[in-house]
Amino acid sequence: MKTLSNILLGITGSIAAYKTADLVRTLTKQGFTVRVVMTDAATKFITPLTLQTLSNQPVYVDLFETEMEHINLARWADAILIAPATADFITKLTYGHADDLLSTICLATTAPIAIAPAMNQQMWNATITQENCQKLQQRNIKFFGPATGSQACGEIGAGRMLEPLELVQCLQNLTVKQPLQGKQVLITAGPTREDIDPVRFLSNRSSGRMGYAVADAAAAKGASVTLISGPTALTSEIPTIPVNSAKDMLETVMANIPNTDIFISVAAVADYRPVQQIDHKIKKNSELLQLDLEPTEDILATVANQPNPPFTVGFAAETNDLDSYARNKLKTKKLDMIAANQVGIEGLGFDSKDNMLKIFWDDGDIELPRCSKIELADKLLDVIIQRFFHD
Ligand code: CTP
């Protein structure tokens, strides 16, 4: 992959523009050559002189200042980072407008474009903004952030620009060869819900955090990721198919399996469902109530036992005898790998932010000590990548 050295930084009219002074400094310190292109609105928040001094390069604002400058800049850039990117500029980019220097360059370039959105949380969550972002992502435009937190307008929510250091790190990741580039990864996450009647269901404590973190880690390593998620309170930038029951999850997984290179089954799938789903609310009385349960389909085992299965990774939640139960699941379900965690310990595993894993494969194992699920997911993916390319 081409190393990025020339960064064209596009600045649009948001209060977060004040942070670009620091961003330019950090980028130049890391060895990038930075040329800044500003919209008119951006110049109300920070002066071109400040950015020119820090970048030691000319700063561009006017489309008509010099002939063909938009084409020269579009060719010069190894990557374009638009930070901060306003809702208005995102809309412009979506529809291919070219009515100022920055939007014209974006249309004229073949360089990768990354966007660091910055706006009020309501504007970020607006349906039209979200639709525009989806369209841009489909055109392979990368999104760095936004972060969630308190905003200049006094509100709290998603829409803050990432900090300069985080943006530089995201840019550097663009330059690193992505090990899972071109690979399709399918991940299940969260609990399933097995209906008893229209108002009640059986479920479990899974928050979905581990599965969502695994999906993010796989995407960060270049994979095309599809997440199939039971009901959780989480949202993800990864294309996500929501499902309810184990049966829904099985059908959705099987419909997606043919193109999958790696399947990671993180979901806490219910092992049993009520034999009958009553179509009206069960009324109480003083009698004992008996619920008859039948086993659900084992999604993981179904995938692993296909004629040409993908590289298949299971999870195992155990309260005791972790090693022997995990190894047994690895063998009986015919998995390539299993990541086992001890549940029932305060602050670890189900419904918590931290976890620890012991990973087993045919002729080896490795322990990943306690850390956040985000870090753990990254390390787990490294182990999966090693085994996937080794097998
Ligand atoms: N799993 C699945 N379908 C099921 C049950 C489990 O795909 N109906 C998957 C889980 O996503 C996980 C692995 O199987 O990757 C192991 O799940 P776990 O609950 O630990 O084990 P079970 O096989 O259900 O066995 P037990 O509950 O007896 O430990």
Coordinates of C-alpha atoms and ligand atoms in Angstrom, one line a residue:
M1 CA 0.0 0.0 0.0
K2 CA 1.2 3.5 -0.8
T3 CA 2.6 5.4 2.1
L4 CA 0.8 8.6 2.8
S5 CA 3.0 11.7 3.1
N6 CA 1.0 14.6 1.5
I7 CA -2.1 15.3 3.5
L8 CA -4.7 17.8 2.3
L9 CA -6.5 19.0 5.3
G10 CA -10.0 20.5 4.5
I11 CA -11.4 22.7 7.2
T12 CA -15.1 23.6 7.2
G13 CA -17.1 26.1 9.3
S14 CA -17.4 24.5 12.7
I15 CA -16.2 25.8 16.1
A16 CA -14.1 22.6 16.2
A17 CA -11.9 24.3 13.6
Y18 CA -9.9 25.9 16.5
K19 CA -8.5 22.4 17.1
T20 CA -7.0 22.2 13.6
A21 CA -4.0 24.3 14.7
D22 CA -3.0 21.5 17.0
L23 CA -3.9 18.9 14.3
V24 CA -1.6 20.6 11.7
R25 CA 1.2 20.7 14.3
T26 CA 0.8 17.1 15.2
L27 CA 0.6 16.0 11.6
T28 CA 3.8 17.9 10.6
K29 CA 5.6 16.6 13.7
Q30 CA 4.8 13.0 12.5
G31 CA 6.4 13.8 9.2
F32 CA 3.4 14.5 7.0
T33 CA 3.4 17.5 4.6
V34 CA 0.1 19.3 5.2
R35 CA -1.6 21.7 2.9
V36 CA -4.8 23.3 4.2
V37 CA -7.8 24.2 2.2
M38 CA -10.5 26.2 4.0
T39 CA -14.1 27.0 3.2
D40 CA -15.1 30.7 3.7
A41 CA -17.0 29.7 6.8
A42 CA -13.9 28.1 8.3
T43 CA -12.0 31.4 8.1
K44 CA -14.5 32.9 10.6
F45 CA -13.2 30.4 13.2
I46 CA -9.5 30.3 12.6
T47 CA -7.3 32.4 10.4
P48 CA -5.5 31.1 7.3
L49 CA -2.3 32.8 8.6
T50 CA -2.3 30.6 11.7
L51 CA -2.5 27.5 9.6
Q52 CA 0.0 28.7 7.1
T53 CA 2.5 29.4 9.8
L54 CA 2.1 26.0 11.4
S55 CA 2.1 24.0 8.2
N56 CA 4.8 26.0 6.5
Q57 CA 2.8 25.7 3.3
P58 CA 0.4 28.0 1.5
V59 CA -3.3 27.9 2.6
Y60 CA -6.0 27.9 0.0
V61 CA -9.5 29.3 0.2
D62 CA -10.6 30.8 -3.1
L63 CA -11.5 28.5 -6.0
F64 CA -10.7 31.3 -8.5
E65 CA -7.5 32.5 -7.0
T66 CA -5.1 30.6 -9.2
E67 CA -5.8 28.7 -12.4
M68 CA -6.2 24.9 -12.1
E69 CA -5.2 24.9 -8.5
H70 CA -8.0 22.5 -7.6
I71 CA -6.7 20.0 -10.1
N72 CA -3.1 20.4 -8.9
L73 CA -4.1 20.0 -5.2
A74 CA -6.4 17.0 -6.0
R75 CA -3.3 15.3 -7.7
W76 CA -0.9 16.4 -5.0
A77 CA -2.8 14.8 -2.1
D78 CA -2.1 11.2 -1.0
A79 CA -5.1 11.5 1.3
I80 CA -7.7 14.1 2.1
L81 CA -8.9 14.6 5.7
I82 CA -11.9 16.9 6.2
A83 CA -11.8 18.0 9.8
P84 CA -14.0 19.4 11.1
A85 CA -16.7 18.4 8.5
T86 CA -20.0 20.1 8.9
A87 CA -23.4 18.6 8.1
D88 CA -23.6 21.0 5.2
F89 CA -20.3 19.9 3.8
I90 CA -21.2 16.2 4.2
T91 CA -24.4 16.9 2.2
K92 CA -22.4 18.7 -0.5
L93 CA -20.0 15.8 -0.8
T94 CA -22.9 13.3 -1.0
Y95 CA -24.4 15.0 -3.9
G96 CA -21.2 15.9 -5.7
H97 CA -21.5 19.7 -5.4
A98 CA -18.4 21.6 -6.6
D99 CA -19.1 25.2 -5.7
D100 CA -16.0 26.0 -3.6
L101 CA -12.4 24.9 -3.7
L102 CA -12.6 22.1 -1.2
S103 CA -15.7 20.4 -2.7
T104 CA -14.2 20.8 -6.2
I105 CA -11.0 19.1 -5.0
C106 CA -12.9 16.2 -3.4
L107 CA -14.7 15.6 -6.8
A108 CA -11.4 15.8 -8.7
T109 CA -9.3 13.6 -6.6
T110 CA -8.5 9.8 -6.7
A111 CA -7.0 10.0 -3.2
P112 CA -8.8 8.4 -0.3
I113 CA -11.0 10.8 1.6
A114 CA -11.7 10.7 5.3
I115 CA -14.2 12.8 7.2
A116 CA -14.1 13.9 10.9
P117 CA -17.7 15.1 11.5
A118 CA -18.3 17.9 14.0
M119 CA -21.8 19.2 14.7
N120 CA -24.7 19.4 17.2
Q121 CA -25.9 16.0 18.2
Q122 CA -29.4 16.5 16.8
M123 CA -27.9 17.5 13.4
W124 CA -25.7 14.4 13.5
N125 CA -28.6 12.1 14.4
A126 CA -30.9 13.7 11.8
T127 CA -32.1 11.1 9.3
I128 CA -30.8 13.0 6.3
T129 CA -27.3 13.3 7.8
Q130 CA -27.2 9.6 8.6
E131 CA -28.4 8.7 5.1
N132 CA -25.7 10.9 3.6
C133 CA -23.0 9.3 5.7
Q134 CA -24.2 5.9 4.7
K135 CA -24.0 6.8 1.0
L136 CA -20.5 8.2 1.5
Q137 CA -19.4 5.1 3.3
Q138 CA -20.7 3.0 0.4
R139 CA -18.4 5.1 -1.8
N140 CA -15.5 4.1 0.5
I141 CA -15.2 7.4 2.2
K142 CA -13.9 6.8 5.7
F143 CA -15.4 8.4 8.8
F144 CA -13.2 9.2 11.8
G145 CA -15.6 9.6 14.7
P146 CA -17.6 11.6 15.8
A147 CA -17.0 11.2 19.5
T148 CA -19.7 11.5 22.1
G149 CA -19.6 14.0 24.9
S150 CA -20.5 17.6 25.9
Q151 CA -20.8 20.0 23.0
A152 CA -20.0 23.7 22.4
C153 CA -23.8 24.3 22.1
G154 CA -24.3 22.9 25.7
E155 CA -25.9 19.7 24.6
I156 CA -24.5 16.2 25.2
G157 CA -24.3 13.5 22.5
A158 CA -22.6 12.3 19.4
G159 CA -21.1 14.9 17.1
R160 CA -17.8 16.0 18.7
M161 CA -14.8 16.0 16.4
L162 CA -12.1 13.5 17.5
E163 CA -9.1 15.0 19.2
P164 CA -6.1 15.8 17.0
L165 CA -4.0 12.9 18.3
E166 CA -6.9 10.4 17.6
L167 CA -7.2 11.8 14.1
V168 CA -3.5 11.4 13.4
Q169 CA -3.7 7.8 14.6
C170 CA -6.7 7.1 12.3
L171 CA -4.8 8.6 9.4
Q172 CA -1.8 6.4 10.2
N173 CA -4.0 3.3 10.2
L174 CA -5.0 4.2 6.7
T175 CA -1.3 3.7 5.7
V176 CA -0.8 0.4 7.4
K177 CA -1.4 -2.7 5.3
Q178 CA -4.7 -4.1 6.5
P179 CA -4.4 -7.8 7.2
L180 CA -8.1 -8.6 6.6
Q181 CA -8.4 -6.4 3.4
G182 CA -10.8 -8.2 1.0
K183 CA -12.0 -10.7 3.7
Q184 CA -15.7 -11.1 4.7
V185 CA -16.2 -11.5 8.4
L186 CA -19.6 -12.4 9.9
I187 CA -20.2 -11.9 13.6
T188 CA -23.1 -12.6 15.9
A189 CA -23.6 -10.6 19.1
G190 CA -25.9 -10.0 22.0
P191 CA -28.6 -12.2 23.5
T192 CA -31.5 -13.8 21.7
R193 CA -35.1 -13.5 22.9
E194 CA -37.4 -16.5 23.0
D195 CA -41.1 -15.5 23.2
I196 CA -43.3 -17.0 25.8
D197 CA -46.4 -14.9 25.0
P198 CA -46.8 -11.4 23.4
V199 CA -45.4 -9.6 26.5
R200 CA -42.8 -12.0 27.9
F201 CA -39.7 -13.7 26.7
L202 CA -36.7 -15.8 27.9
S203 CA -33.3 -14.1 27.5
N204 CA -29.9 -13.7 29.2
R205 CA -27.5 -11.1 30.5
S206 CA -25.5 -10.5 27.4
S207 CA -25.0 -6.8 26.6
G208 CA -23.5 -7.4 23.1
R209 CA -20.4 -5.4 24.1
M210 CA -17.9 -8.1 23.3
G211 CA -19.5 -8.9 19.9
Y212 CA -19.7 -5.3 18.9
A213 CA -16.1 -4.8 19.9
V214 CA -15.0 -7.8 17.9
A215 CA -16.9 -6.4 14.9
D216 CA -15.1 -3.0 15.3
A217 CA -11.7 -4.8 15.6
A218 CA -12.3 -6.8 12.5
A219 CA -13.3 -3.7 10.5
A220 CA -10.3 -1.8 11.8
K221 CA -8.1 -4.6 10.4
G222 CA -9.6 -4.1 7.0
A223 CA -12.4 -6.7 6.8
S224 CA -15.8 -6.2 5.4
V225 CA -17.9 -7.0 8.4
T226 CA -21.6 -7.9 8.9
L227 CA -22.9 -7.9 12.4
I228 CA -26.0 -10.0 13.2
S229 CA -27.2 -8.8 16.6
G230 CA -29.8 -9.8 19.1
P231 CA -31.6 -7.0 21.0
T232 CA -29.0 -4.7 22.7
A233 CA -28.8 -1.1 23.7
L234 CA -25.8 -0.6 21.5
T235 CA -25.4 1.1 18.1
S236 CA -22.7 0.4 15.6
E237 CA -21.2 1.9 12.4
I238 CA -20.8 -1.7 11.1
P239 CA -23.7 -2.8 8.8
T240 CA -25.9 -4.6 11.4
I241 CA -28.9 -7.0 10.9
P242 CA -31.1 -7.0 14.0
V243 CA -32.7 -10.3 15.0
N244 CA -34.7 -11.6 17.9
S245 CA -34.8 -15.3 18.4
A246 CA -32.3 -18.1 17.9
K247 CA -34.3 -19.2 14.9
D248 CA -34.1 -15.7 13.3
M249 CA -30.4 -15.6 14.0
L250 CA -29.8 -19.0 12.4
E251 CA -31.7 -18.1 9.3
T252 CA -29.9 -14.8 8.9
V253 CA -26.5 -16.4 9.6
M254 CA -27.1 -19.1 7.0
A255 CA -28.3 -16.6 4.4
N256 CA -24.9 -14.7 4.8
I257 CA -22.6 -17.7 5.2
P258 CA -21.9 -18.4 1.5
N259 CA -19.6 -15.4 1.1
T260 CA -18.1 -15.5 4.6
D261 CA -14.3 -16.1 5.1
I262 CA -14.4 -16.0 8.9
F263 CA -17.4 -16.6 11.2
I264 CA -17.2 -15.5 14.8
S265 CA -20.1 -16.6 17.0
V266 CA -20.1 -14.2 20.0
A267 CA -23.8 -14.2 20.6
A268 CA -25.2 -15.7 23.7
V269 CA -27.8 -17.8 21.9
A270 CA -30.6 -19.2 24.0
D271 CA -30.2 -22.9 24.4
Y272 CA -33.9 -23.5 24.9
R273 CA -37.2 -21.9 23.8
P274 CA -40.8 -22.4 24.9
V275 CA -42.3 -25.3 22.9
Q276 CA -45.4 -23.2 22.4
Q277 CA -45.6 -19.4 21.9
I278 CA -48.9 -18.5 23.4
D279 CA -50.7 -15.9 21.2
H280 CA -52.3 -14.1 24.1
K281 CA -51.0 -12.8 27.5
I282 CA -50.9 -15.7 30.0
K283 CA -53.1 -14.7 33.0
K284 CA -51.9 -15.4 36.5
N285 CA -53.6 -17.7 39.0
S286 CA -52.5 -19.4 42.2
E287 CA -51.4 -22.6 40.5
L288 CA -47.8 -23.6 39.6
L289 CA -47.0 -22.6 36.0
Q290 CA -45.0 -25.1 34.0
L291 CA -43.1 -23.9 30.9
D292 CA -42.1 -26.7 28.5
L293 CA -38.8 -25.8 26.7
E294 CA -37.2 -27.4 23.7
P295 CA -33.6 -27.0 22.5
T296 CA -32.8 -24.3 19.9
E297 CA -30.7 -25.0 16.9
D298 CA -26.9 -24.7 17.5
I299 CA -26.0 -22.0 15.0
L300 CA -22.2 -22.4 15.5
A301 CA -22.2 -26.1 15.0
T302 CA -24.5 -25.8 12.0
V303 CA -22.0 -23.4 10.3
A304 CA -19.0 -25.5 11.2
N305 CA -20.5 -28.6 9.8
Q306 CA -21.3 -27.2 6.4
P307 CA -19.4 -28.9 3.5
N308 CA -17.1 -25.8 3.0
P309 CA -17.3 -24.0 6.3
P310 CA -15.6 -20.6 6.8
F311 CA -12.9 -20.3 9.5
T312 CA -15.2 -20.7 12.4
V313 CA -14.6 -19.2 15.9
G314 CA -16.8 -20.0 18.9
F315 CA -17.1 -18.5 22.3
A316 CA -17.6 -20.4 25.5
A317 CA -19.0 -19.0 28.7
E318 CA -18.2 -21.3 31.6
T319 CA -18.5 -21.0 35.4
N320 CA -16.1 -23.9 36.0
D321 CA -13.8 -26.4 34.4
L322 CA -13.1 -23.9 31.6
D323 CA -10.3 -25.7 29.8
S324 CA -12.0 -29.1 29.5
Y325 CA -15.5 -27.6 28.5
A326 CA -13.9 -25.3 26.0
R327 CA -11.7 -28.0 24.4
N328 CA -14.8 -30.3 24.3
K329 CA -16.8 -27.6 22.4
L330 CA -13.9 -27.1 20.0
K331 CA -13.9 -30.7 19.2
T332 CA -17.6 -31.6 19.2
K333 CA -18.7 -28.5 17.2
K334 CA -15.7 -29.0 14.8
L335 CA -14.4 -25.4 15.3
D336 CA -11.2 -23.9 14.2
M337 CA -10.9 -21.9 17.4
I338 CA -12.8 -21.2 20.6
A339 CA -12.4 -18.2 23.0
A340 CA -13.5 -19.1 26.5
N341 CA -14.3 -16.8 29.3
Q342 CA -15.1 -17.5 32.9
V343 CA -18.5 -16.1 33.8
G344 CA -19.9 -15.5 37.3
I345 CA -16.9 -13.3 38.4
E346 CA -17.8 -9.8 39.6
G347 CA -16.9 -7.2 36.9
L348 CA -16.0 -9.7 34.2
G349 CA -17.8 -11.2 31.2
F350 CA -21.6 -10.8 30.9
D351 CA -22.9 -7.3 31.1
S352 CA -19.5 -5.7 32.1
K353 CA -16.8 -3.6 30.3
D354 CA -13.9 -6.0 31.0
N355 CA -13.2 -9.5 30.2
M356 CA -10.4 -12.1 29.9
L357 CA -10.1 -14.9 27.4
K358 CA -8.4 -18.2 27.0
I359 CA -8.3 -19.2 23.3
F360 CA -7.9 -22.8 22.2
W361 CA -7.3 -24.4 18.9
D362 CA -6.3 -27.8 17.7
D363 CA -2.8 -27.9 19.0
G364 CA -2.4 -24.8 21.1
D365 CA -3.8 -22.2 23.4
I366 CA -3.1 -18.7 24.6
E367 CA -4.4 -16.6 27.5
L368 CA -5.4 -13.0 27.1
P369 CA -5.3 -11.3 30.5
R370 CA -8.0 -9.1 31.9
C371 CA -8.5 -5.8 30.0
S372 CA -11.3 -3.8 28.3
K373 CA -13.5 -5.7 25.8
I374 CA -12.2 -3.2 23.1
E375 CA -8.6 -4.1 23.7
L376 CA -9.4 -7.8 24.1
A377 CA -11.3 -7.8 20.8
D378 CA -8.2 -6.3 19.1
K379 CA -5.9 -9.0 20.6
L380 CA -8.4 -11.8 19.8
L381 CA -8.5 -10.7 16.1
D382 CA -4.6 -10.8 16.0
V383 CA -4.8 -14.5 17.2
I384 CA -7.6 -15.3 14.7
I385 CA -5.6 -13.6 11.8
Q386 CA -2.5 -15.7 12.7
R387 CA -4.4 -19.0 12.7
F388 CA -6.5 -18.1 9.7
F389 CA -3.5 -17.4 7.5
H390 CA -1.6 -20.3 9.0
D391 CA -4.3 -23.0 8.3
Ligands
CTP1 N1 -24.1 -21.1 20.2 C1 -24.9 -21.1 19.0 N2 -26.1 -21.6 19.1 C2 -26.7 -22.0 20.2 C3 -25.9 -22.0 21.4 C4 -24.6 -21.6 21.4 O1 -24.4 -20.7 18.0 N3 -27.9 -22.4 20.2 C5 -22.7 -20.7 20.2 C6 -22.4 -19.4 20.9 O2 -22.5 -18.3 20.1 C7 -20.9 -19.7 21.4 C8 -20.8 -21.2 21.5 O3 -22.0 -21.7 20.7 O4 -20.1 -19.3 20.3 C9 -20.9 -21.8 22.8 O5 -21.9 -21.2 23.6 P1 -22.1 -21.7 25.1 O6 -23.4 -21.1 25.6 O7 -20.9 -21.4 25.9 O8 -22.2 -23.2 25.0 P2 -23.3 -24.2 24.6 O9 -22.9 -24.9 23.4 O10 -24.6 -23.5 24.6 O11 -23.3 -25.2 25.8 P3 -23.5 -25.0 27.4 O12 -24.5 -23.9 27.5 O13 -24.0 -26.3 27.8 O14 -22.2 -24.7 28.0

